């Protein structure tokens, strides 16, 4: 299954219902003007070429400069195929109508998107989140790798294009802006594959997976007994450990040798843990160190997430598991284990 949320939102999606996520293999961002692949975020050049037709950023900047009410957003929000402004809501409609007409008269094919009650973006007509998703699905289909299901998640007016594609499941988070809810009421109220969740952030995605029957919908964090959780590879065992680690530091599990015994039995005494400083220590030593952390986050909302998890078997009984460890403080720790 493919679950899509734009890259700029991934940093905050954990909050409200923390989840543990796998490596992001692709993303589209900046209102669908850029598609990137892998951890190196390699640009999809074919997509860039496709949306460049009848687009001229210099002309867009020239025409928008004639509207003093348009306030240019920061440089980080500007891209070759995206020019972004702030404008007061009561002025936006009129400006959009005039600007669109002027740009079309100059031979450009553009779309103007207004969202969040303040943000105005000028993009190539071929760009946008919906077109980017459609392009990705065609690309996957051509390579024989079409996803079985696609679930999109949105919270504002610039997400509407995502919900217009056929055979797509969609969820609007409970805290979605009125502009998206109004669009849904007018255009997709009777579409059974789109619904307004009663949950926020990642919890809305989990609720949608349940509602549409797309797969397991119980977060591993919601399970009380990790020994009952099905484990089918070494990466899942590492996830299990860090879910336990959370509760251990919040003193939500009983402090005893038996509590850590399962993980000591799973991880070989020959295993190695390498932390974000590059320091190596035996995995068993690391578990002893963890024992000393018991209760240091008691009565807090301390959380840990593992991201970009990957594993590879490098010997008959040896695996390398690499991952990024996120903590509630916002710190990110690249780590890996050599498990024997």
CSV table of C-alpha atoms in Angstrom, one decimal:
chain,number,residue,atom,x,y,z
A,1,UNK,CA,0.0,0.0,0.0
A,2,UNK,CA,1.1,3.5,-0.8
A,3,UNK,CA,0.3,6.2,1.9
A,4,UNK,CA,0.9,9.7,0.7
A,5,UNK,CA,1.5,12.9,2.8
A,6,UNK,CA,3.6,15.7,1.5
A,7,UNK,CA,7.2,15.8,2.7
A,8,UNK,CA,6.9,19.1,4.5
A,9,UNK,CA,4.3,17.6,6.8
A,10,UNK,CA,6.1,14.4,7.8
A,11,UNK,CA,8.0,16.1,10.6
A,12,UNK,CA,4.8,16.8,12.4
A,13,UNK,CA,2.7,13.9,11.5
A,14,UNK,CA,3.8,11.8,14.5
A,15,UNK,CA,2.2,14.1,17.0
A,16,UNK,CA,-1.2,13.2,18.3
A,17,UNK,CA,-0.7,9.5,17.5
A,18,UNK,CA,3.0,8.6,17.2
A,19,UNK,CA,3.8,5.9,14.7
A,20,UNK,CA,6.9,4.1,13.5
A,21,UNK,CA,7.5,4.5,9.8
A,22,UNK,CA,9.6,2.7,7.2
A,23,UNK,CA,12.0,4.3,4.8
A,24,UNK,CA,10.4,6.9,2.6
A,25,UNK,CA,11.2,5.7,-1.0
A,26,UNK,CA,9.7,8.7,-2.7
A,27,UNK,CA,8.1,12.1,-2.0
A,28,UNK,CA,6.4,14.9,-3.8
A,29,UNK,CA,6.5,18.3,-2.3
A,30,UNK,CA,6.2,22.0,-2.8
A,31,UNK,CA,2.6,21.7,-4.1
A,32,UNK,CA,3.6,18.8,-6.4
A,33,UNK,CA,6.2,20.8,-8.3
A,34,UNK,CA,9.0,18.4,-7.3
A,35,UNK,CA,9.2,14.6,-7.0
A,36,UNK,CA,12.2,13.0,-5.3
A,37,UNK,CA,13.4,9.5,-4.7
A,38,UNK,CA,15.3,7.8,-1.9
A,39,UNK,CA,17.2,9.2,1.0
A,40,UNK,CA,19.4,11.2,-1.4
A,41,UNK,CA,16.1,12.9,-2.6
A,42,UNK,CA,17.1,12.5,-6.3
A,43,UNK,CA,15.0,14.7,-8.5
A,44,UNK,CA,12.7,13.2,-11.1
A,45,UNK,CA,14.0,15.1,-14.2
A,46,UNK,CA,11.2,13.8,-16.5
A,47,UNK,CA,8.6,15.4,-14.2
A,48,UNK,CA,10.5,18.7,-14.2
A,49,UNK,CA,10.6,18.7,-18.0
A,50,UNK,CA,6.9,17.8,-18.2
A,51,UNK,CA,5.7,20.7,-16.0
A,52,UNK,CA,8.0,23.2,-17.7
A,53,UNK,CA,5.8,23.4,-20.8
A,54,UNK,CA,4.3,26.9,-21.2
A,55,UNK,CA,5.9,28.0,-17.9
A,56,UNK,CA,8.1,31.0,-17.4
A,57,UNK,CA,9.0,32.0,-13.9
A,58,UNK,CA,10.4,35.4,-14.9
A,59,UNK,CA,7.0,36.4,-16.5
A,60,UNK,CA,5.2,35.2,-13.3
A,61,UNK,CA,7.5,37.4,-11.1
A,62,UNK,CA,7.1,40.3,-13.5
A,63,UNK,CA,3.2,40.2,-13.4
A,64,UNK,CA,2.9,39.4,-9.7
A,65,UNK,CA,5.1,42.4,-8.9
A,66,UNK,CA,2.2,44.6,-10.2
A,67,UNK,CA,0.1,43.6,-7.2
A,68,UNK,CA,1.3,45.4,-4.0
A,69,UNK,CA,-0.9,43.3,-1.8
A,70,UNK,CA,1.0,40.2,-2.7
A,71,UNK,CA,3.8,39.7,-0.1
A,72,UNK,CA,6.5,37.3,-1.3
A,73,UNK,CA,7.1,34.4,1.0
A,74,UNK,CA,10.6,33.5,2.3
A,75,UNK,CA,13.2,32.2,-0.1
A,76,UNK,CA,12.9,28.7,1.2
A,77,UNK,CA,9.3,28.5,-0.2
A,78,UNK,CA,10.4,29.6,-3.7
A,79,UNK,CA,11.3,27.1,-6.4
A,80,UNK,CA,11.8,27.1,-10.1
A,81,UNK,CA,8.2,25.9,-10.7
A,82,UNK,CA,6.6,27.6,-7.7
A,83,UNK,CA,6.2,31.3,-6.8
A,84,UNK,CA,4.6,31.8,-3.4
A,85,UNK,CA,3.0,34.8,-1.6
A,86,UNK,CA,0.9,35.9,1.4
A,87,UNK,CA,-2.3,37.8,0.8
A,88,UNK,CA,-5.3,38.7,2.9
A,89,UNK,CA,-8.3,36.4,2.3
A,90,UNK,CA,-10.7,39.1,1.3
A,91,UNK,CA,-8.3,40.3,-1.4
A,92,UNK,CA,-7.3,36.9,-2.8
A,93,UNK,CA,-10.2,36.1,-5.1
A,94,UNK,CA,-10.0,39.3,-7.1
A,95,UNK,CA,-6.3,39.1,-7.4
A,96,UNK,CA,-6.4,35.5,-8.6
A,97,UNK,CA,-8.9,36.3,-11.3
A,98,UNK,CA,-6.9,39.3,-12.7
A,99,UNK,CA,-3.5,37.6,-12.4
A,100,UNK,CA,-4.7,34.4,-14.1
A,101,UNK,CA,-6.1,36.4,-17.0
A,102,UNK,CA,-2.9,38.4,-17.4
A,103,UNK,CA,-0.6,35.3,-17.3
A,104,UNK,CA,-2.8,33.5,-19.9
A,105,UNK,CA,-2.6,36.5,-22.1
A,106,UNK,CA,1.2,36.2,-22.0
A,107,UNK,CA,1.0,32.6,-23.1
A,108,UNK,CA,1.5,30.8,-19.8
A,109,UNK,CA,-0.5,27.8,-18.6
A,110,UNK,CA,-0.7,28.2,-14.8
A,111,UNK,CA,-2.8,27.4,-11.8
A,112,UNK,CA,-3.2,29.6,-8.8
A,113,UNK,CA,-3.8,27.9,-5.5
A,114,UNK,CA,-5.0,29.7,-2.3
A,115,UNK,CA,-4.9,27.8,1.0
A,116,UNK,CA,-4.7,28.2,4.8
A,117,UNK,CA,-6.5,31.5,4.5
A,118,UNK,CA,-3.3,33.4,3.6
A,119,UNK,CA,-1.0,31.5,1.2
A,120,UNK,CA,-1.2,32.0,-2.6
A,121,UNK,CA,0.9,29.8,-4.9
A,122,UNK,CA,1.5,30.2,-8.7
A,123,UNK,CA,2.4,26.9,-10.4
A,124,UNK,CA,2.6,25.4,-13.9
A,125,UNK,CA,-0.9,24.1,-14.8
A,126,UNK,CA,0.6,20.6,-15.2
A,127,UNK,CA,1.9,20.6,-11.7
A,128,UNK,CA,0.0,20.2,-8.4
A,129,UNK,CA,-0.3,17.3,-5.9
A,130,UNK,CA,-3.0,15.5,-7.9
A,131,UNK,CA,-1.1,15.6,-11.2
A,132,UNK,CA,2.1,14.5,-9.4
A,133,UNK,CA,0.3,11.5,-7.9
A,134,UNK,CA,-1.3,10.6,-11.2
A,135,UNK,CA,2.2,10.8,-12.9
A,136,UNK,CA,3.7,8.5,-10.2
A,137,UNK,CA,0.9,6.0,-10.6
A,138,UNK,CA,1.4,5.9,-14.4
A,139,UNK,CA,5.2,5.5,-13.8
A,140,UNK,CA,4.7,2.6,-11.4
A,141,UNK,CA,2.1,1.0,-13.7
A,142,UNK,CA,4.5,1.2,-16.7
A,143,UNK,CA,7.2,-0.6,-14.6
A,144,UNK,CA,4.7,-3.3,-13.4
A,145,UNK,CA,4.8,-2.1,-9.8
A,146,UNK,CA,1.4,-0.6,-9.3
A,147,UNK,CA,0.4,-0.3,-5.6
A,148,UNK,CA,-2.5,-2.4,-4.6
A,149,UNK,CA,-4.1,0.5,-2.7
A,150,UNK,CA,-3.4,4.2,-2.4
A,151,UNK,CA,-4.4,6.3,0.6
A,152,UNK,CA,-4.0,10.1,0.6
A,153,UNK,CA,-4.3,12.3,3.6
A,154,UNK,CA,-5.1,16.1,3.6
A,155,UNK,CA,-5.8,19.0,5.8
A,156,UNK,CA,-6.1,22.1,3.6
A,157,UNK,CA,-7.3,23.5,0.3
A,158,UNK,CA,-4.1,22.7,-1.5
A,159,UNK,CA,-4.8,19.0,-1.0
A,160,UNK,CA,-8.1,18.9,-2.9
A,161,UNK,CA,-6.4,17.6,-6.1
A,162,UNK,CA,-5.3,14.5,-4.3
A,163,UNK,CA,-9.0,13.5,-3.7
A,164,UNK,CA,-10.1,13.8,-7.3
A,165,UNK,CA,-8.3,10.8,-8.7
A,166,UNK,CA,-10.2,7.6,-9.4
A,167,UNK,CA,-9.6,4.5,-7.3
A,168,UNK,CA,-8.0,6.5,-4.5
A,169,UNK,CA,-8.9,6.3,-0.8
A,170,UNK,CA,-8.8,9.6,1.0
A,171,UNK,CA,-8.9,10.9,4.6
A,172,UNK,CA,-9.3,14.4,5.9
A,173,UNK,CA,-7.9,14.8,9.4
A,174,UNK,CA,-10.2,16.0,12.1
A,175,UNK,CA,-8.4,19.3,12.3
A,176,UNK,CA,-8.7,19.9,8.5
A,177,UNK,CA,-9.3,23.6,7.5
A,178,UNK,CA,-12.7,24.8,6.6
A,179,UNK,CA,-11.6,25.3,3.0
A,180,UNK,CA,-11.1,21.6,2.5
A,181,UNK,CA,-14.3,20.7,4.3
A,182,UNK,CA,-16.2,23.1,2.1
A,183,UNK,CA,-14.7,21.6,-1.1
A,184,UNK,CA,-15.6,18.1,0.1
A,185,UNK,CA,-19.2,19.1,0.9
A,186,UNK,CA,-19.5,20.6,-2.6
A,187,UNK,CA,-17.6,18.0,-4.7
A,188,UNK,CA,-17.1,14.7,-3.0
A,189,UNK,CA,-19.8,14.4,-0.3
A,190,UNK,CA,-21.2,11.2,-1.9
A,191,UNK,CA,-17.8,9.6,-2.6
A,192,UNK,CA,-17.6,6.5,-0.2
A,193,UNK,CA,-13.8,6.4,-0.6
A,194,UNK,CA,-13.3,9.8,1.1
A,195,UNK,CA,-14.2,10.5,4.7
A,196,UNK,CA,-13.6,13.1,7.4
A,197,UNK,CA,-11.7,11.4,10.3
A,198,UNK,CA,-12.5,12.0,13.9
A,199,UNK,CA,-8.8,11.7,14.6
A,200,UNK,CA,-5.8,14.1,14.1
A,201,UNK,CA,-2.5,13.6,12.3
A,202,UNK,CA,-1.3,10.0,12.0
A,203,UNK,CA,-4.2,8.7,14.0
A,204,UNK,CA,-6.5,9.7,11.1
A,205,UNK,CA,-4.4,7.5,8.7
A,206,UNK,CA,-4.7,4.5,11.1
A,207,UNK,CA,-8.4,5.1,11.3
A,208,UNK,CA,-8.7,5.2,7.5
A,209,UNK,CA,-6.7,2.0,7.1
A,210,UNK,CA,-9.3,0.4,9.4
A,211,UNK,CA,-12.3,1.9,7.7
A,212,UNK,CA,-11.3,0.9,4.2
A,213,UNK,CA,-9.9,-2.5,5.2
A,214,UNK,CA,-6.5,-1.7,3.8
A,215,UNK,CA,-4.4,-3.6,6.3
A,216,UNK,CA,-3.4,-3.8,10.0
A,217,UNK,CA,-4.6,-0.7,11.8
A,218,UNK,CA,-3.5,-1.2,15.4
A,219,UNK,CA,-0.4,0.7,16.2
A,220,UNK,CA,2.4,-1.4,17.8
A,221,UNK,CA,2.5,1.2,20.5
A,222,UNK,CA,-1.1,0.4,21.5
A,223,UNK,CA,-0.2,-3.2,22.4
A,224,UNK,CA,0.4,-3.9,26.1
A,225,UNK,CA,2.4,-7.1,25.8
A,226,UNK,CA,5.2,-7.0,23.3
A,227,UNK,CA,5.8,-10.7,23.8
A,228,UNK,CA,2.5,-11.3,22.0
A,229,UNK,CA,3.4,-9.1,19.0
A,230,UNK,CA,4.1,-11.0,15.9
A,231,UNK,CA,7.7,-10.6,14.8
A,232,UNK,CA,8.8,-11.8,11.3
A,233,UNK,CA,12.2,-10.3,10.9
A,234,UNK,CA,15.1,-8.7,12.8
A,235,UNK,CA,13.9,-5.1,12.1
A,236,UNK,CA,10.6,-5.7,13.8
A,237,UNK,CA,12.5,-7.1,16.8
A,238,UNK,CA,14.4,-3.8,17.0
A,239,UNK,CA,11.1,-1.9,16.8
A,240,UNK,CA,9.8,-4.0,19.6
A,241,UNK,CA,12.7,-3.2,21.8
A,242,UNK,CA,12.4,0.6,21.3
A,243,UNK,CA,8.7,0.4,22.1
A,244,UNK,CA,9.6,-1.3,25.3
A,245,UNK,CA,12.4,1.2,25.9
A,246,UNK,CA,9.9,4.1,25.9
A,247,UNK,CA,7.8,2.5,28.6
A,248,UNK,CA,10.9,1.5,30.6
A,249,UNK,CA,12.1,5.1,30.7
A,250,UNK,CA,8.6,6.3,31.7
A,251,UNK,CA,8.5,3.6,34.4
A,252,UNK,CA,5.4,2.0,32.8
A,253,UNK,CA,6.7,-1.5,33.0
A,254,UNK,CA,7.8,-3.4,36.1
A,255,UNK,CA,11.5,-2.9,36.9
A,256,UNK,CA,13.0,-6.4,37.0
A,257,UNK,CA,15.6,-8.5,35.3
A,258,UNK,CA,12.7,-10.5,33.7
A,259,UNK,CA,11.6,-7.4,31.9
A,260,UNK,CA,14.7,-7.2,29.9
A,261,UNK,CA,15.3,-10.9,29.7
A,262,UNK,CA,13.5,-11.4,26.4
A,263,UNK,CA,15.6,-8.9,24.6
A,264,UNK,CA,18.8,-10.3,26.1
A,265,UNK,CA,17.8,-13.7,24.9
A,266,UNK,CA,17.0,-12.4,21.4
A,267,UNK,CA,20.1,-10.3,20.8
A,268,UNK,CA,23.3,-12.3,20.8
A,269,UNK,CA,26.1,-11.4,23.3
A,270,UNK,CA,28.3,-10.9,20.2
A,271,UNK,CA,25.9,-8.2,18.8
A,272,UNK,CA,27.3,-4.7,18.4
A,273,UNK,CA,25.5,-1.3,18.9
A,274,UNK,CA,26.8,1.8,17.1
A,275,UNK,CA,25.4,5.1,18.3
A,276,UNK,CA,25.1,8.4,16.5
A,277,UNK,CA,28.7,9.4,17.6
A,278,UNK,CA,30.0,6.3,15.9
A,279,UNK,CA,30.9,4.7,19.2
A,280,UNK,CA,30.7,0.9,19.3
A,281,UNK,CA,29.7,-1.2,22.3
A,282,UNK,CA,28.4,-4.7,22.7
A,283,UNK,CA,24.7,-5.0,22.5
A,284,UNK,CA,24.6,-6.6,25.9
A,285,UNK,CA,26.5,-3.7,27.4
A,286,UNK,CA,24.0,-1.4,25.8
A,287,UNK,CA,21.1,-3.3,27.5
A,288,UNK,CA,22.8,-2.9,30.8
A,289,UNK,CA,23.1,0.8,30.2
A,290,UNK,CA,19.4,1.0,29.4
A,291,UNK,CA,18.7,-0.6,32.8
A,292,UNK,CA,20.1,2.5,34.4
A,293,UNK,CA,17.6,4.7,32.6
A,294,UNK,CA,14.6,3.3,34.3
A,295,UNK,CA,12.1,6.0,35.2
A,296,UNK,CA,14.2,9.0,34.1
A,297,UNK,CA,11.3,10.1,32.0
A,298,UNK,CA,8.5,9.3,34.5
A,299,UNK,CA,5.4,11.4,34.3
A,300,UNK,CA,6.5,12.9,30.9
A,301,UNK,CA,5.2,12.4,27.3
A,302,UNK,CA,8.6,10.9,26.3
A,303,UNK,CA,8.3,9.2,22.9
A,304,UNK,CA,10.7,7.5,20.5
A,305,UNK,CA,10.3,6.8,16.8
A,306,UNK,CA,12.3,4.7,14.4
A,307,UNK,CA,12.6,5.9,10.9
A,308,UNK,CA,14.4,4.8,7.7
A,309,UNK,CA,14.7,1.2,9.1
A,310,UNK,CA,16.6,-1.2,6.8
A,311,UNK,CA,18.2,-4.6,7.4
A,312,UNK,CA,20.5,-6.8,5.5
A,313,UNK,CA,21.9,-10.2,6.1
A,314,UNK,CA,25.6,-10.1,5.9
A,315,UNK,CA,26.4,-13.6,7.1
A,316,UNK,CA,24.7,-16.9,7.9
A,317,UNK,CA,23.5,-15.7,11.3
A,318,UNK,CA,24.4,-12.0,11.1
A,319,UNK,CA,22.3,-9.0,10.2
A,320,UNK,CA,22.9,-5.2,10.0
A,321,UNK,CA,19.9,-3.1,11.0
A,322,UNK,CA,20.2,0.6,10.3
A,323,UNK,CA,17.7,3.3,11.5
A,324,UNK,CA,17.2,6.8,12.6
A,325,UNK,CA,16.1,7.2,16.2
A,326,UNK,CA,13.9,10.2,16.9
A,327,UNK,CA,13.0,11.4,20.4
A,328,UNK,CA,10.3,13.7,21.7
A,329,UNK,CA,12.8,16.5,22.2
A,330,UNK,CA,13.2,16.7,18.4
A,331,UNK,CA,16.7,15.2,18.4
A,332,UNK,CA,17.6,12.7,15.6
A,333,UNK,CA,20.1,9.9,16.2
A,334,UNK,CA,21.4,7.9,13.2
A,335,UNK,CA,22.2,4.4,14.6
A,336,UNK,CA,22.8,0.9,13.5
A,337,UNK,CA,23.1,-2.6,15.0
A,338,UNK,CA,25.1,-5.6,14.0
A,339,UNK,CA,23.0,-8.4,15.3
A,340,UNK,CA,24.5,-11.9,15.3
